[in-house]
Coordinates of N, CA, C and O in Angstrom, one line a residue:
X1 N 100.2 46.3 102.1 CA 100.3 46.8 103.7 C 100.5 45.5 104.3 O 99.9 44.6 104.4
X2 N 101.6 45.7 105.5 CA 102.1 44.8 106.1 C 100.9 44.5 107.4 O 100.4 45.6 107.8
X3 N 100.7 43.3 107.5 CA 99.6 43.0 108.8 C 100.5 42.6 110.3 O 100.6 41.5 110.0
X4 N 100.7 43.4 111.1 CA 101.4 43.1 112.3 C 100.5 42.4 113.2 O 99.1 42.4 113.3
X5 N 101.3 41.2 113.7 CA 100.5 40.6 115.1 C 100.8 41.1 116.4 O 101.3 42.2 116.5
X6 N 100.2 40.7 117.4 CA 100.1 41.4 118.8 C 102.0 41.3 119.1 O 102.6 42.0 120.0
X7 N 102.7 40.4 118.8 CA 104.4 40.0 119.1 C 105.0 41.6 118.4 O 105.7 41.9 119.1
X8 N 104.7 41.4 117.3 CA 105.1 42.7 116.7 C 104.8 44.0 117.1 O 105.6 45.0 117.3
X9 N 103.5 44.2 117.5 CA 103.1 45.5 118.3 C 103.8 45.8 119.5 O 104.1 46.8 119.7
X10 N 104.1 44.7 120.1 CA 104.7 44.9 121.3 C 106.3 45.6 121.2 O 106.5 46.1 122.0
X11 N 106.7 44.7 120.4 CA 108.2 44.8 119.7 C 108.3 46.7 119.4 O 109.2 47.4 119.9
X12 N 107.2 46.9 118.6 CA 107.2 48.3 118.3 C 106.9 49.1 119.5 O 107.5 50.5 119.1
X13 N 106.1 49.0 120.2 CA 105.8 49.7 121.5 C 106.8 49.7 122.1 O 107.0 51.1 122.8
X14 N 107.9 49.0 122.2 CA 109.0 48.9 123.2 C 110.0 49.7 122.6 O 110.7 50.4 123.4
X15 N 110.1 49.9 121.2 CA 111.2 50.6 120.5 C 110.9 52.1 119.9 O 111.9 52.5 119.5
X16 N 109.5 52.5 120.3 CA 109.3 53.5 119.3 C 109.4 54.9 120.0 O 109.4 55.1 121.3
X17 N 110.0 55.7 119.4 CA 110.2 57.2 119.7 C 109.1 57.9 120.2 O 108.2 58.2 118.8
X18 N 108.4 58.3 121.4 CA 107.1 58.8 121.6 C 107.1 60.2 121.2 O 106.3 60.7 121.3
X19 N 107.8 60.6 120.8 CA 108.0 62.3 120.1 C 107.2 62.0 119.1 O 106.9 63.3 118.2
X20 N 107.2 60.9 118.2 CA 106.5 61.0 116.8 C 105.3 60.3 117.0 O 104.7 60.2 116.0
X21 N 104.8 60.4 118.4 CA 103.4 59.7 118.1 C 102.4 60.6 117.7 O 102.6 62.1 118.0
X22 N 101.5 60.1 117.1 CA 100.3 61.1 116.3 C 99.1 60.6 117.0 O 98.8 59.7 117.2
X23 N 98.3 61.4 117.0 CA 96.8 61.4 117.5 C 95.9 61.6 116.5 O 95.7 62.7 115.6
X24 N 95.0 60.9 116.4 CA 93.8 61.0 115.2 C 92.9 62.1 115.8 O 93.0 62.6 117.3
X25 N 92.5 63.0 115.0 CA 91.7 64.0 115.2 C 90.7 63.5 116.3 O 90.3 64.7 117.2
X26 N 89.9 62.5 116.3 CA 89.0 62.3 116.9 C 89.3 62.2 118.4 O 88.5 62.6 119.0
X27 N 90.7 61.9 118.7 CA 90.8 62.1 120.2 C 90.9 63.2 120.5 O 90.3 63.6 121.6
X28 N 91.3 64.1 119.3 CA 91.8 65.5 120.1 C 89.9 66.4 120.0 O 89.8 66.9 120.9
X29 N 89.1 65.6 119.3 CA 87.6 66.7 119.5 C 87.1 66.0 120.3 O 86.2 66.5 120.6
X30 N 87.2 64.9 121.3 CA 86.5 64.1 122.4 C 87.0 64.2 123.5 O 86.9 63.6 124.7
X31 N 88.2 64.9 123.6 CA 89.2 64.8 124.9 C 88.2 65.1 126.3 O 88.4 64.6 127.2
X32 N 87.6 66.3 126.0 CA 87.2 66.9 127.4 C 85.9 65.9 127.4 O 85.7 65.7 128.8
X33 N 84.9 65.5 126.7 CA 83.9 64.8 126.8 C 84.3 63.3 127.6 O 83.5 62.7 128.6
X34 N 85.6 62.8 127.1 CA 85.9 61.3 128.0 C 87.2 61.9 128.8 O 87.7 60.7 129.1
X35 N 87.1 62.9 129.3 CA 88.2 63.2 130.3 C 89.7 62.5 129.9 O 89.8 61.8 130.8
X36 N 90.1 62.6 128.8 CA 91.4 62.1 128.4 C 92.5 63.0 129.0 O 92.6 64.5 128.3
X37 N 93.3 62.6 129.5 CA 94.6 63.1 129.7 C 95.9 63.1 128.7 O 96.2 61.7 128.7
X38 N 96.0 63.9 128.1 CA 97.0 63.6 126.6 C 98.4 63.2 127.3 O 98.9 62.0 127.0
X39 N 98.7 64.0 128.5 CA 99.9 63.4 128.9 C 99.8 61.8 129.5 O 101.0 61.4 129.3
X40 N 99.1 61.6 130.0 CA 99.0 60.3 130.4 C 98.5 59.2 129.4 O 99.4 58.0 129.4
X41 N 98.4 59.3 128.4 CA 98.3 58.7 126.8 C 100.0 58.5 126.6 O 100.5 57.4 126.7
X42 N 100.5 59.5 126.8 CA 102.1 59.2 126.4 C 102.6 58.3 127.3 O 103.5 57.9 127.3
X43 N 102.4 58.9 128.7 CA 102.9 58.0 129.9 C 102.6 56.5 130.0 O 103.7 55.8 130.2
X44 N 101.7 56.2 129.5 CA 101.1 54.7 129.6 C 101.9 54.2 128.3 O 102.5 53.1 128.6
X45 N 102.0 54.8 127.0 CA 102.6 54.0 126.2 C 104.2 54.1 126.2 O 104.7 53.1 125.9
X46 N 104.6 54.9 126.9 CA 106.1 55.0 127.0 C 106.6 54.4 128.2 O 107.7 53.7 128.4
X47 N 105.9 54.0 129.5 CA 106.3 53.9 130.6 C 105.4 53.3 131.4 O 106.0 52.5 132.5
X48 N 104.0 53.0 131.2 CA 103.1 52.1 132.4 C 103.4 50.7 132.0 O 103.6 50.6 130.7
X49 N 103.1 50.0 132.8 CA 102.7 48.4 132.6 C 101.4 48.0 131.9 O 100.5 48.6 132.1
X50 N 101.4 47.5 130.9 CA 100.6 47.4 130.0 C 99.7 45.8 130.7 O 100.3 45.2 130.9
X51 N 98.4 46.3 130.6 CA 97.8 45.2 131.2 C 97.4 44.2 130.4 O 97.2 43.0 130.7
X52 N 96.7 44.2 129.3 CA 96.6 43.6 128.0 C 96.8 44.1 126.7 O 96.7 45.5 126.6
X53 N 96.6 43.4 125.8 CA 96.6 43.8 124.3 C 95.9 43.2 123.6 O 96.0 41.6 123.5
X54 N 95.0 43.6 122.5 CA 94.4 42.2 121.7 C 94.2 43.3 120.4 O 94.3 44.5 120.1
X55 N 94.5 42.3 119.2 CA 94.4 42.8 118.1 C 92.8 43.0 117.5 O 92.0 42.0 117.9
X56 N 92.2 44.2 117.2 CA 91.1 44.6 116.6 C 90.7 44.2 115.3 O 89.7 44.0 114.8
X57 N 91.6 44.7 114.4 CA 91.5 44.7 113.1 C 93.0 44.7 112.4 O 93.7 44.4 113.2
X58 N 93.0 44.6 111.2 CA 94.5 44.8 110.6 C 95.3 46.0 111.2 O 94.7 47.5 111.1
X59 N 96.4 45.9 112.0 CA 97.1 46.7 112.2 C 96.5 47.8 113.1 O 97.2 48.8 113.5
X60 N 95.7 47.4 114.2 CA 94.9 48.0 115.1 C 94.7 47.0 116.4 O 94.4 46.0 116.3
X61 N 95.3 47.8 117.3 CA 95.4 47.1 118.7 C 94.6 47.9 119.9 O 95.0 49.1 119.8
X62 N 94.1 47.4 120.8 CA 93.6 47.8 121.8 C 94.4 47.6 123.1 O 94.7 46.4 123.5
X63 N 95.0 48.6 123.5 CA 96.0 48.3 124.9 C 95.2 48.8 126.1 O 94.5 49.7 126.5
X64 N 95.3 48.1 127.0 CA 94.8 48.4 128.2 C 95.6 48.8 129.2 O 96.6 48.0 129.7
X65 N 95.6 49.9 130.2 CA 96.5 50.4 131.2 C 95.8 50.8 132.5 O 94.6 50.9 132.2
X66 N 96.1 50.6 133.7 CA 95.8 50.9 135.0 C 95.0 52.6 134.7 O 95.8 53.4 133.9
X67 N 93.8 52.6 135.0 CA 93.3 54.2 135.1 C 94.3 55.2 135.9 O 94.7 54.7 137.2
X68 N 94.2 56.3 135.4 CA 95.5 57.4 135.9 C 94.5 57.7 137.6 O 95.6 57.9 138.7
X69 N 93.6 57.6 137.7 CA 92.8 58.2 139.0 C 92.1 57.3 139.8 O 91.9 57.3 140.9
X70 N 91.4 56.4 138.9 CA 89.9 55.4 139.5 C 90.5 54.3 139.5 O 90.7 53.5 138.4
X71 N 90.5 53.6 140.5 CA 90.9 52.2 140.8 C 89.9 50.9 140.2 O 90.6 50.0 139.6
X72 N 88.8 51.4 140.0 CA 87.7 50.8 139.6 C 87.8 50.4 138.0 O 86.9 49.9 137.3
X73 N 88.6 51.4 137.2 CA 88.4 51.6 135.8 C 90.0 51.3 135.2 O 91.0 51.2 135.9
X74 N 89.9 50.7 134.0 CA 90.9 50.7 133.0 C 91.0 51.9 132.1 O 89.7 52.3 131.8
X75 N 91.8 52.1 131.6 CA 92.1 53.3 130.5 C 92.5 52.4 129.1 O 93.9 51.9 129.3
X76 N 91.7 52.7 128.1 CA 92.2 51.8 126.8 C 92.6 52.7 126.0 O 92.0 54.0 125.7
X77 N 93.5 52.6 125.3 CA 93.9 53.4 124.1 C 94.2 52.4 122.6 O 94.6 51.2 122.8
X78 N 93.3 52.9 121.9 CA 93.5 52.0 120.7 C 94.3 52.7 119.4 O 94.2 53.8 119.4
X79 N 95.3 51.9 119.2 CA 96.6 52.5 118.3 C 96.5 51.6 117.1 O 95.8 50.7 116.7
X80 N 97.0 52.4 115.8 CA 97.0 51.7 114.7 C 98.6 51.9 114.2 O 99.2 53.1 114.5
X81 N 99.2 50.9 113.7 CA 100.3 51.0 113.3 C 100.6 51.0 111.7 O 100.1 50.4 111.4
X82 N 101.3 51.7 111.2 CA 101.3 51.9 110.0 C 102.7 51.0 109.2 O 103.2 50.3 110.2
X83 N 102.7 50.6 108.0 CA 104.0 50.3 107.5 C 105.0 50.5 107.7 O 106.2 49.8 107.5
X84 N 105.4 51.5 108.2 CA 106.7 52.1 108.8 C 107.1 52.2 110.0 O 107.8 52.9 110.8
X85 N 106.0 51.4 110.8 CA 106.2 51.3 112.1 C 105.8 52.5 113.1 O 106.3 52.6 114.1
X86 N 105.0 53.4 112.4 CA 104.5 54.6 113.1 C 103.3 54.0 113.8 O 102.4 53.6 113.3
X87 N 103.1 55.1 115.0 CA 102.0 54.6 115.8 C 101.3 56.1 115.9 O 101.6 57.3 115.9
X88 N 99.7 55.6 115.8 CA 99.1 56.8 115.8 C 97.7 56.1 116.6 O 97.3 55.1 116.6
X89 N 97.1 57.2 117.7 CA 96.5 57.0 118.6 C 94.9 57.3 118.1 O 94.9 58.3 117.6
X90 N 94.3 56.3 117.7 CA 92.9 56.3 117.5 C 92.0 57.1 118.6 O 90.8 57.7 117.7
X91 N 91.5 56.5 119.3 CA 91.1 57.0 120.2 C 91.4 56.3 121.7 O 92.4 55.5 121.9
X92 N 90.8 57.2 122.8 CA 91.3 56.7 124.4 C 90.3 57.0 125.2 O 89.1 57.8 125.0
X93 N 89.9 55.9 126.0 CA 88.5 56.1 126.9 C 88.8 55.2 128.2 O 89.7 54.5 128.2
X94 N 88.2 55.5 129.1 CA 88.0 54.5 130.2 C 86.7 53.9 130.2 O 85.8 54.1 130.1
X95 N 86.9 52.5 131.0 CA 86.0 51.7 131.0 C 86.3 50.9 132.7 O 87.3 50.6 132.7
X96 N 85.4 50.2 132.9 CA 84.9 49.6 134.2 C 86.2 48.1 133.9 O 86.3 47.6 132.9
X97 N 86.9 47.8 134.7 CA 88.0 47.1 134.6 C 87.4 45.7 135.0 O 88.2 44.7 134.6
X98 N 86.1 45.7 135.1 CA 85.7 44.3 135.1 C 85.4 43.8 133.9 O 85.5 42.4 133.4
X99 N 85.3 44.5 132.9 CA 85.4 44.2 131.3 C 86.6 43.3 131.2 O 86.5 42.2 130.4
X100 N 87.9 43.9 131.3 CA 89.0 43.3 131.3 C 89.1 42.1 132.0 O 89.5 40.9 131.6
X101 N 88.7 41.8 133.4 CA 88.7 40.5 134.2 C 87.8 39.4 133.5 O 88.2 38.6 133.8
X102 N 86.7 40.0 133.0 CA 86.1 38.9 132.5 C 86.4 38.4 131.1 O 86.4 37.2 131.1
X103 N 87.0 39.1 130.6 CA 87.9 38.2 129.0 C 88.8 37.6 129.5 O 89.0 36.5 129.0
X104 N 89.6 38.1 130.8 CA 90.6 37.2 131.3 C 90.0 35.6 131.7 O 90.5 34.6 131.5
X105 N 88.6 36.3 132.6 CA 88.1 34.8 133.0 C 87.6 33.7 131.9 O 87.7 32.3 132.2
X106 N 87.3 34.0 130.9 CA 87.0 33.2 129.6 C 87.8 32.6 128.9 O 87.5 31.5 128.4
X107 N 89.4 33.3 128.9 CA 90.3 32.4 128.3 C 90.4 31.2 129.2 O 90.6 30.2 129.5

């Protein structure tokens, strides 16, 4: 299994055909509880400005985007990239943007 780094992930995200995007069942099962707009996931990945990216485990990345409606929150999308550079959304959720801002301050 190939282990992608952040630069690889950014390259793959920039060239990916989002009509081939896959969603993990977990995202589908929890969309109502987490108030996830599937169209916004596609919009973020294909055209929104990425606020931050971090590698969480092998081939898994946490992406942060501006929240669709709430200015005090960020929208996180956790993706996994397979050996063929396919992207699967593992989960998506909103969280206070203070978290991201504190992480930036620590660096």
